[in-house]
PDB file of C-alpha atoms and ligand atoms in Angstrom:
ATOM      1  CA  MET S   1     102.101 107.936 172.409  1.00 41.00           C
ATOM      2  CA  SER S   2      98.495 107.913 173.545  1.00 41.00           C
ATOM      3  CA  LEU S   3      95.692 106.599 171.402  1.00 49.00           C
ATOM      4  CA  GLN S   4      93.776 109.817 171.741  1.00 47.00           C
ATOM      5  CA  ASP S   5      95.490 112.923 170.502  1.00 51.00           C
ATOM      6  CA  PRO S   6      95.775 115.152 173.559  1.00 48.00           C
ATOM      7  CA  ASN S   7      95.711 118.209 171.356  1.00 51.00           C
ATOM      8  CA  SER S   8      93.158 117.646 168.651  1.00 55.00           C
ATOM      9  CA  THR S   9      93.323 121.310 167.599  1.00 63.00           C
ATOM     10  CA  THR S  10      96.881 120.663 166.428  1.00 70.00           C
ATOM     11  CA  SER S  11      96.027 117.676 164.274  1.00 80.00           C
ATOM     12  CA  ALA S  12      93.017 119.596 162.947  1.00 91.00           C
ATOM     13  CA  THR S  13      95.327 122.207 161.458  1.00 96.00           C
ATOM     14  CA  GLN S  14      98.156 119.914 160.328  1.00 97.00           C
ATOM     15  CA  GLY S  15      99.101 120.565 156.691  1.00 97.00           C
ATOM     16  CA  LEU S  16      96.904 123.637 156.153  1.00 98.00           C
ATOM     17  CA  VAL S  17      98.344 126.415 154.002  1.00 98.00           C
ATOM     18  CA  ASP S  18      98.343 130.141 154.860  1.00 98.00           C
ATOM     19  CA  PHE S  19     100.259 131.540 151.931  1.00 98.00           C
ATOM     20  CA  HIS S  20     100.024 135.219 152.914  1.00 98.00           C
ATOM     21  CA  CYS S  21     100.203 136.297 156.544  1.00 98.00           C
ATOM     22  CA  HIS S  22     101.978 139.219 158.225  1.00 98.00           C
ATOM     23  CA  LEU S  23     103.286 137.320 161.234  1.00 98.00           C
ATOM     24  CA  ASP S  24     105.567 140.234 162.169  1.00 98.00           C
ATOM     25  CA  LEU S  25     102.563 142.518 162.646  1.00 98.00           C
ATOM     26  CA  TYR S  26     101.191 140.405 165.527  1.00 98.00           C
ATOM     27  CA  PRO S  27     102.294 141.399 169.022  1.00 97.00           C
ATOM     28  CA  ASP S  28     104.940 138.647 169.255  1.00 97.00           C
ATOM     29  CA  LEU S  29     106.640 137.339 166.094  1.00 98.00           C
ATOM     30  CA  ASP S  30     108.423 134.483 167.891  1.00 98.00           C
ATOM     31  CA  SER S  31     105.240 133.043 169.315  1.00 97.00           C
ATOM     32  CA  ALA S  32     103.284 133.597 166.069  1.00 98.00           C
ATOM     33  CA  ILE S  33     105.916 131.559 164.198  1.00 98.00           C
ATOM     34  CA  ALA S  34     106.023 128.940 166.959  1.00 98.00           C
ATOM     35  CA  GLU S  35     102.243 128.554 166.788  1.00 97.00           C
ATOM     36  CA  CYS S  36     102.326 127.890 163.023  1.00 98.00           C
ATOM     37  CA  GLU S  37     105.110 125.375 163.500  1.00 98.00           C
ATOM     38  CA  GLN S  38     103.395 123.596 166.377  1.00 97.00           C
ATOM     39  CA  ARG S  39     100.084 123.431 164.512  1.00 97.00           C
ATOM     40  CA  GLY S  40     101.779 122.292 161.297  1.00 98.00           C
ATOM     41  CA  ILE S  41     100.463 125.157 159.160  1.00 98.00           C
ATOM     42  CA  TYR S  42     102.556 125.926 156.078  1.00 98.00           C
ATOM     43  CA  THR S  43     102.758 129.692 156.428  1.00 98.00           C
ATOM     44  CA  LEU S  44     104.349 132.311 154.211  1.00 98.00           C
ATOM     45  CA  ALA S  45     105.399 135.182 156.467  1.00 98.00           C
ATOM     46  CA  VAL S  46     105.291 138.148 154.125  1.00 98.00           C
ATOM     47  CA  THR S  47     107.042 141.384 155.067  1.00 98.00           C
ATOM     48  CA  THR S  48     106.362 144.987 154.090  1.00 98.00           C
ATOM     49  CA  THR S  49     109.901 146.422 154.133  1.00 98.00           C
ATOM     50  CA  PRO S  50     113.291 144.854 153.433  1.00 98.00           C
ATOM     51  CA  ALA S  51     114.443 145.946 156.907  1.00 98.00           C
ATOM     52  CA  ALA S  52     112.053 143.328 158.335  1.00 98.00           C
ATOM     53  CA  TRP S  53     113.580 140.490 156.324  1.00 98.00           C
ATOM     54  CA  SER S  54     116.494 139.394 158.488  1.00 98.00           C
ATOM     55  CA  ARG S  55     114.563 138.745 161.690  1.00 98.00           C
ATOM     56  CA  ASN S  56     111.678 137.015 159.901  1.00 98.00           C
ATOM     57  CA  HIS S  57     114.066 134.883 157.876  1.00 98.00           C
ATOM     58  CA  GLU S  58     116.225 134.007 160.867  1.00 98.00           C
ATOM     59  CA  LEU S  59     113.261 132.814 162.945  1.00 98.00           C
ATOM     60  CA  ALA S  60     111.433 131.068 160.095  1.00 98.00           C
ATOM     61  CA  SER S  61     114.429 129.228 158.715  1.00 97.00           C
ATOM     62  CA  THR S  62     114.709 127.016 161.803  1.00 96.00           C
ATOM     63  CA  THR S  63     111.130 125.748 161.279  1.00 98.00           C
ATOM     64  CA  LYS S  64     109.669 123.138 158.957  1.00 98.00           C
ATOM     65  CA  HIS S  65     106.435 124.976 158.199  1.00 98.00           C
ATOM     66  CA  VAL S  66     107.162 128.710 158.094  1.00 98.00           C
ATOM     67  CA  ARG S  67     109.058 130.608 155.404  1.00 98.00           C
ATOM     68  CA  ALA S  68     109.748 134.328 155.210  1.00 98.00           C
ATOM     69  CA  ALA S  69     109.251 136.468 152.113  1.00 99.00           C
ATOM     70  CA  LEU S  70     111.268 139.567 151.206  1.00 98.00           C
ATOM     71  CA  GLY S  71     108.886 142.469 150.643  1.00 98.00           C
ATOM     72  CA  LEU S  72     108.482 146.106 149.724  1.00 98.00           C
ATOM     73  CA  HIS S  73     104.767 146.846 150.034  1.00 98.00           C
ATOM     74  CA  PRO S  74     103.255 149.053 147.291  1.00 98.00           C
ATOM     75  CA  GLN S  75     101.420 151.122 149.929  1.00 98.00           C
ATOM     76  CA  LEU S  76     104.824 152.052 151.408  1.00 98.00           C
ATOM     77  CA  VAL S  77     106.627 152.784 148.146  1.00 98.00           C
ATOM     78  CA  GLN S  78     105.907 156.516 148.328  1.00 98.00           C
ATOM     79  CA  GLU S  79     108.003 156.844 151.514  1.00 98.00           C
ATOM     80  CA  ARG S  80     110.330 153.893 151.089  1.00 98.00           C
ATOM     81  CA  SER S  81     111.277 153.624 147.416  1.00 97.00           C
ATOM     82  CA  SER S  82     114.901 154.276 148.430  1.00 97.00           C
ATOM     83  CA  GLU S  83     114.906 150.860 150.140  1.00 98.00           C
ATOM     84  CA  ILE S  84     114.859 149.090 146.768  1.00 98.00           C
ATOM     85  CA  GLY S  85     118.673 148.927 146.897  1.00 98.00           C
ATOM     86  CA  LEU S  86     118.523 147.087 150.224  1.00 98.00           C
ATOM     87  CA  TRP S  87     115.771 144.851 148.823  1.00 98.00           C
ATOM     88  CA  GLU S  88     117.941 143.947 145.810  1.00 98.00           C
ATOM     89  CA  SER S  89     120.964 143.229 147.995  1.00 98.00           C
ATOM     90  CA  LEU S  90     118.943 140.768 150.105  1.00 98.00           C
ATOM     91  CA  LEU S  91     117.297 138.937 147.190  1.00 98.00           C
ATOM     92  CA  PRO S  92     119.995 136.214 146.944  1.00 98.00           C
ATOM     93  CA  GLU S  93     118.976 135.088 150.485  1.00 98.00           C
ATOM     94  CA  ALA S  94     115.271 134.817 149.630  1.00 98.00           C
ATOM     95  CA  LYS S  95     113.334 132.052 147.910  1.00 98.00           C
ATOM     96  CA  TYR S  96     110.023 133.875 148.499  1.00 98.00           C
ATOM     97  CA  VAL S  97     109.280 137.503 147.641  1.00 98.00           C
ATOM     98  CA  GLY S  98     106.400 139.601 149.029  1.00 98.00           C
ATOM     99  CA  GLU S  99     104.508 141.570 149.765  1.00 98.00           C
ATOM    100  CA  ILE S 100     105.069 143.420 146.523  1.00 98.00           C
ATOM    101  CA  GLY S 101     102.831 144.648 143.693  1.00 98.00           C
ATOM    102  CA  LEU S 102     100.651 147.647 142.891  1.00 98.00           C
ATOM    103  CA  ASP S 103      97.887 149.563 144.685  1.00 98.00           C
ATOM    104  CA  ALA S 104      95.860 151.977 142.559  1.00 98.00           C
ATOM    105  CA  GLY S 105      93.242 152.619 145.254  1.00 98.00           C
ATOM    106  CA  PRO S 106      92.433 156.258 146.087  1.00 97.00           C
ATOM    107  CA  ARG S 107      94.956 156.551 148.945  1.00 98.00           C
ATOM    108  CA  PHE S 108      97.910 155.285 146.917  1.00 98.00           C
ATOM    109  CA  TYR S 109      97.083 156.299 143.369  1.00 97.00           C
ATOM    110  CA  LYS S 110      99.431 159.285 143.469  1.00 97.00           C
ATOM    111  CA  SER S 111     102.449 156.986 143.840  1.00 98.00           C
ATOM    112  CA  LEU S 112     101.351 154.583 141.097  1.00 98.00           C
ATOM    113  CA  GLU S 113     104.069 155.576 138.616  1.00 98.00           C
ATOM    114  CA  LEU S 114     106.739 155.095 141.267  1.00 98.00           C
ATOM    115  CA  GLN S 115     105.120 151.785 142.326  1.00 98.00           C
ATOM    116  CA  ILE S 116     105.274 150.576 138.712  1.00 98.00           C
ATOM    117  CA  GLU S 117     108.960 151.485 138.493  1.00 98.00           C
ATOM    118  CA  ILE S 118     109.747 149.609 141.733  1.00 98.00           C
ATOM    119  CA  PHE S 119     107.601 146.591 140.812  1.00 98.00           C
ATOM    120  CA  ARG S 120     109.320 146.381 137.419  1.00 98.00           C
ATOM    121  CA  ARG S 121     112.736 146.412 139.109  1.00 98.00           C
ATOM    122  CA  ILE S 122     111.607 143.690 141.512  1.00 98.00           C
ATOM    123  CA  LEU S 123     110.263 141.486 138.695  1.00 98.00           C
ATOM    124  CA  SER S 124     113.398 141.921 136.610  1.00 98.00           C
ATOM    125  CA  ALA S 125     115.628 141.044 139.563  1.00 98.00           C
ATOM    126  CA  CYS S 126     113.514 137.941 140.250  1.00 98.00           C
ATOM    127  CA  ALA S 127     113.620 136.901 136.576  1.00 98.00           C
ATOM    128  CA  ASP S 128     117.415 137.323 136.503  1.00 98.00           C
ATOM    129  CA  ALA S 129     117.835 135.272 139.675  1.00 98.00           C
ATOM    130  CA  GLY S 130     115.279 132.572 138.744  1.00 98.00           C
ATOM    131  CA  GLY S 131     113.465 130.164 141.051  1.00 98.00           C
ATOM    132  CA  LYS S 132     111.540 132.743 143.138  1.00 98.00           C
ATOM    133  CA  ILE S 133     107.911 132.580 144.296  1.00 98.00           C
ATOM    134  CA  LEU S 134     106.177 135.960 144.614  1.00 98.00           C
ATOM    135  CA  SER S 135     103.141 136.986 146.690  1.00 99.00           C
ATOM    136  CA  VAL S 136     101.612 139.874 144.764  1.00 99.00           C
ATOM    137  CA  HIS S 137      99.166 142.659 145.767  1.00 98.00           C
ATOM    138  CA  SER S 138      97.027 144.027 142.892  1.00 98.00           C
ATOM    139  CA  VAL S 139      94.348 146.340 144.339  1.00 98.00           C
ATOM    140  CA  ARG S 140      92.522 148.125 141.482  1.00 98.00           C
ATOM    141  CA  SER S 141      95.461 147.263 139.247  1.00 98.00           C
ATOM    142  CA  ALA S 142      95.024 143.627 138.220  1.00 98.00           C
ATOM    143  CA  GLY S 143      95.364 144.361 134.499  1.00 98.00           C
ATOM    144  CA  LYS S 144      98.539 146.387 134.983  1.00 98.00           C
ATOM    145  CA  VAL S 145     100.038 143.787 137.348  1.00 98.00           C
ATOM    146  CA  ILE S 146      99.388 141.046 134.782  1.00 98.00           C
ATOM    147  CA  ASP S 147     100.897 143.209 131.989  1.00 98.00           C
ATOM    148  CA  LEU S 148     104.078 143.627 134.032  1.00 98.00           C
ATOM    149  CA  LEU S 149     104.243 139.947 134.980  1.00 98.00           C
ATOM    150  CA  GLU S 150     103.848 138.951 131.331  1.00 98.00           C
ATOM    151  CA  ARG S 151     106.579 141.339 130.282  1.00 98.00           C
ATOM    152  CA  HIS S 152     109.115 140.915 133.082  1.00 98.00           C
ATOM    153  CA  LEU S 153     108.659 137.505 134.710  1.00 98.00           C
ATOM    154  CA  PRO S 154     108.420 134.647 132.183  1.00 96.00           C
ATOM    155  CA  ALA S 155     106.826 131.571 133.791  1.00 94.00           C
ATOM    156  CA  ASP S 156     110.091 129.637 133.508  1.00 95.00           C
ATOM    157  CA  ARG S 157     111.922 132.341 135.543  1.00 97.00           C
ATOM    158  CA  GLY S 158     109.611 132.420 138.584  1.00 98.00           C
ATOM    159  CA  ARG S 159     105.992 132.172 139.710  1.00 98.00           C
ATOM    160  CA  ALA S 160     103.563 134.776 141.005  1.00 98.00           C
ATOM    161  CA  VAL S 161     100.786 134.043 143.485  1.00 98.00           C
ATOM    162  CA  LEU S 162      98.137 136.742 143.242  1.00 98.00           C
ATOM    163  CA  HIS S 163      97.057 137.438 146.806  1.00 98.00           C
ATOM    164  CA  TRP S 164      93.486 138.679 147.518  1.00 97.00           C
ATOM    165  CA  PHE S 165      92.811 138.959 143.782  1.00 98.00           C
ATOM    166  CA  THR S 166      89.930 141.365 143.034  1.00 96.00           C
ATOM    167  CA  GLY S 167      90.188 141.559 139.248  1.00 97.00           C
ATOM    168  CA  SER S 168      87.571 140.352 136.771  1.00 97.00           C
ATOM    169  CA  VAL S 169      86.993 136.848 135.414  1.00 97.00           C
ATOM    170  CA  SER S 170      88.736 137.785 132.158  1.00 98.00           C
ATOM    171  CA  GLU S 171      91.719 139.250 134.012  1.00 98.00           C
ATOM    172  CA  ALA S 172      91.882 136.062 136.067  1.00 98.00           C
ATOM    173  CA  ARG S 173      91.984 134.074 132.838  1.00 98.00           C
ATOM    174  CA  ARG S 174      94.926 136.162 131.604  1.00 98.00           C
ATOM    175  CA  ALA S 175      96.715 135.623 134.908  1.00 98.00           C
ATOM    176  CA  VAL S 176      96.186 131.875 134.636  1.00 98.00           C
ATOM    177  CA  SER S 177      97.721 131.931 131.136  1.00 98.00           C
ATOM    178  CA  ALA S 178     100.698 133.793 132.591  1.00 97.00           C
ATOM    179  CA  GLY S 179     101.198 130.923 135.056  1.00 97.00           C
ATOM    180  CA  CYS S 180      99.829 132.627 138.185  1.00 98.00           C
ATOM    181  CA  TYR S 181      98.427 130.946 141.269  1.00 98.00           C
ATOM    182  CA  PHE S 182      95.868 132.602 143.564  1.00 98.00           C
ATOM    183  CA  SER S 183      95.807 132.700 147.364  1.00 98.00           C
ATOM    184  CA  VAL S 184      92.179 132.968 148.455  1.00 98.00           C
ATOM    185  CA  ASN S 185      90.911 134.385 151.764  1.00 97.00           C
ATOM    186  CA  ARG S 186      87.565 134.477 153.570  1.00 96.00           C
ATOM    187  CA  MET S 187      86.780 138.051 152.528  1.00 95.00           C
ATOM    188  CA  MET S 188      86.937 137.058 148.857  1.00 96.00           C
ATOM    189  CA  LEU S 189      84.412 134.303 149.485  1.00 97.00           C
ATOM    190  CA  ASP S 190      82.068 136.569 151.479  1.00 95.00           C
ATOM    191  CA  ARG S 191      81.574 138.964 148.553  1.00 94.00           C
ATOM    192  CA  PRO S 192      79.402 137.669 145.695  1.00 94.00           C
ATOM    193  CA  ASN S 193      81.485 139.277 142.910  1.00 93.00           C
ATOM    194  CA  SER S 194      84.865 138.022 144.029  1.00 94.00           C
ATOM    195  CA  ARG S 195      83.337 134.673 145.024  1.00 97.00           C
ATOM    196  CA  SER S 196      82.262 134.101 141.420  1.00 96.00           C
ATOM    197  CA  VAL S 197      85.768 135.004 140.237  1.00 97.00           C
ATOM    198  CA  VAL S 198      87.180 132.418 142.674  1.00 98.00           C
ATOM    199  CA  GLU S 199      84.723 129.843 141.330  1.00 97.00           C
ATOM    200  CA  SER S 200      86.072 130.490 137.811  1.00 97.00           C
ATOM    201  CA  LEU S 201      89.689 129.692 138.728  1.00 98.00           C
ATOM    202  CA  PRO S 202      91.324 126.392 137.742  1.00 98.00           C
ATOM    203  CA  LEU S 203      91.423 124.094 140.782  1.00 98.00           C
ATOM    204  CA  GLU S 204      95.125 123.422 140.304  1.00 98.00           C
ATOM    205  CA  ARG S 205      95.977 127.113 140.845  1.00 98.00           C
ATOM    206  CA  LEU S 206      94.230 127.576 144.200  1.00 98.00           C
ATOM    207  CA  LEU S 207      95.997 128.287 147.485  1.00 98.00           C
ATOM    208  CA  THR S 208      94.595 129.683 150.749  1.00 98.00           C
ATOM    209  CA  GLU S 209      95.600 132.639 152.921  1.00 98.00           C
ATOM    210  CA  THR S 210      94.428 134.722 155.868  1.00 98.00           C
ATOM    211  CA  ASP S 211      96.242 138.041 155.191  1.00 98.00           C
ATOM    212  CA  GLY S 212      96.215 138.325 158.967  1.00 97.00           C
ATOM    213  CA  PRO S 213      96.137 140.569 160.874  1.00 97.00           C
ATOM    214  CA  PHE S 214      94.438 142.660 158.147  1.00 96.00           C
ATOM    215  CA  THR S 215      91.356 140.434 158.054  1.00 95.00           C
ATOM    216  CA  ALA S 216      89.064 139.782 160.995  1.00 94.00           C
ATOM    217  CA  PHE S 217      87.836 136.512 162.430  1.00 94.00           C
ATOM    218  CA  GLY S 218      84.788 137.506 164.449  1.00 93.00           C
ATOM    219  CA  ASP S 219      85.928 140.407 166.627  1.00 96.00           C
ATOM    220  CA  ARG S 220      89.657 139.666 166.541  1.00 96.00           C
ATOM    221  CA  PRO S 221      92.361 139.665 163.831  1.00 96.00           C
ATOM    222  CA  SER S 222      92.631 136.406 161.836  1.00 96.00           C
ATOM    223  CA  ARG S 223      95.420 133.988 162.674  1.00 96.00           C
ATOM    224  CA  PRO S 224      96.893 131.270 160.445  1.00 97.00           C
ATOM    225  CA  ALA S 225      94.942 128.581 162.337  1.00 96.00           C
ATOM    226  CA  ASP S 226      91.724 130.204 161.050  1.00 97.00           C
ATOM    227  CA  VAL S 227      92.626 129.203 157.496  1.00 98.00           C
ATOM    228  CA  GLY S 228      90.751 125.931 158.068  1.00 97.00           C
ATOM    229  CA  THR S 229      87.517 127.892 157.813  1.00 97.00           C
ATOM    230  CA  THR S 230      88.728 129.325 154.490  1.00 97.00           C
ATOM    231  CA  VAL S 231      89.124 125.770 153.235  1.00 98.00           C
ATOM    232  CA  ASP S 232      85.558 125.020 154.388  1.00 97.00           C
ATOM    233  CA  GLU S 233      84.170 128.126 152.642  1.00 97.00           C
ATOM    234  CA  LEU S 234      86.164 127.424 149.494  1.00 98.00           C
ATOM    235  CA  ALA S 235      84.866 123.855 149.451  1.00 98.00           C
ATOM    236  CA  GLY S 236      81.326 125.241 149.704  1.00 97.00           C
ATOM    237  CA  ALA S 237      81.940 127.620 146.790  1.00 97.00           C
ATOM    238  CA  LEU S 238      83.406 124.837 144.656  1.00 97.00           C
ATOM    239  CA  GLY S 239      80.812 122.233 145.639  1.00 97.00           C
ATOM    240  CA  ARG S 240      83.501 119.887 146.966  1.00 98.00           C
ATOM    241  CA  ARG S 241      84.303 118.180 150.231  1.00 98.00           C
ATOM    242  CA  ALA S 242      86.485 120.189 152.621  1.00 97.00           C
ATOM    243  CA  ALA S 243      88.901 117.270 153.005  1.00 97.00           C
ATOM    244  CA  ASP S 244      89.370 117.151 149.235  1.00 98.00           C
ATOM    245  CA  VAL S 245      90.011 120.891 148.992  1.00 98.00           C
ATOM    246  CA  ARG S 246      92.523 120.640 151.804  1.00 98.00           C
ATOM    247  CA  THR S 247      94.400 117.920 149.898  1.00 98.00           C
ATOM    248  CA  LEU S 248      94.091 119.916 146.670  1.00 98.00           C
ATOM    249  CA  VAL S 249      95.662 123.022 148.236  1.00 98.00           C
ATOM    250  CA  SER S 250      98.580 121.098 149.685  1.00 98.00           C
ATOM    251  CA  GLU S 251      99.175 119.381 146.337  1.00 98.00           C
ATOM    252  CA  ASN S 252      99.050 122.790 144.642  1.00 98.00           C
ATOM    253  CA  LEU S 253     101.685 124.131 147.017  1.00 98.00           C
ATOM    254  CA  ARG S 254     103.899 121.160 146.194  1.00 98.00           C
ATOM    255  CA  ARG S 255     103.397 121.736 142.446  1.00 98.00           C
ATOM    256  CA  LEU S 256     104.189 125.437 142.823  1.00 98.00           C
ATOM    257  CA  LEU S 257     107.518 124.500 144.396  1.00 98.00           C
ATOM    258  CA  ARG S 258     108.217 122.058 141.565  1.00 97.00           C
ATOM    259  CA  ASP S 259     107.328 124.789 139.022  1.00 96.00           C
ATOM    260  CA  VAL S 260     110.273 126.828 140.277  1.00 96.00           C
ATOM    261  CA  GLY S 261     112.599 123.871 140.311  1.00 92.00           C
ATOM    262  CA  GLU S 262     112.379 122.766 143.941  1.00 84.00           C
ATOM    263  CA  THR S 263     112.942 119.020 144.074  1.00 69.00           C
ATOM    264  CA  SER S 264     111.729 118.144 147.610  1.00 57.00           C
TER     265      SER S 264
HETATM  266 MN1   MN R 301      98.989 141.614 152.925  1.00 84.27          MN
END
């Protein structure tokens, strides 16, 4: 071992958390997973359809830092609601669930009733199974998502992480009472409204994410290694040192795992 780290970029990213990234939407899933593993970034590889689960899970399960999540994205529910049976049959293999949730934006509003039905089935299945961690989409539907979580996923039956939360401060407070965590990305910190919502969140519920490749870093899609800049921005918003926020986020991830009964 040399005294100087030959790859300082790797140690710079060691232990960071990207709790919502679509690794299978990058050109090469194998190398995207390998990069997270090599850089030591705890990455949740969310999926958008249950058909994507097996390959993501197979590749991630041989790593220390990457885990796959079993998803059925609300924006795809209109065309793919019939895949809920496949999703349910795969749930026993999955510790993590996502991307799931609701999208009441203009493009997806017409399927909202069907989305609610699917989301309710997903939450009930997770509550029955116990011990799951969910990465949840809630575009223009934060109140409804929180209603459904309160009703169908008691905090002792599983935990939701609200990804890219864009609800109000009072909705955030309700979500906190329901036991939710929040994965925060750069876009949320760039916008004054959502930045002030982030600043209102309890420190012990904060995680970080990129939502790559759906967010940009300069002129290219974000990658998990960019989540270090999210930590820096978040530290700025909270008036804390970046190193402290980095430690905080990794402690929060550990607590989240303990919340669902993981002992490691
Ligand atoms: Mn996403």
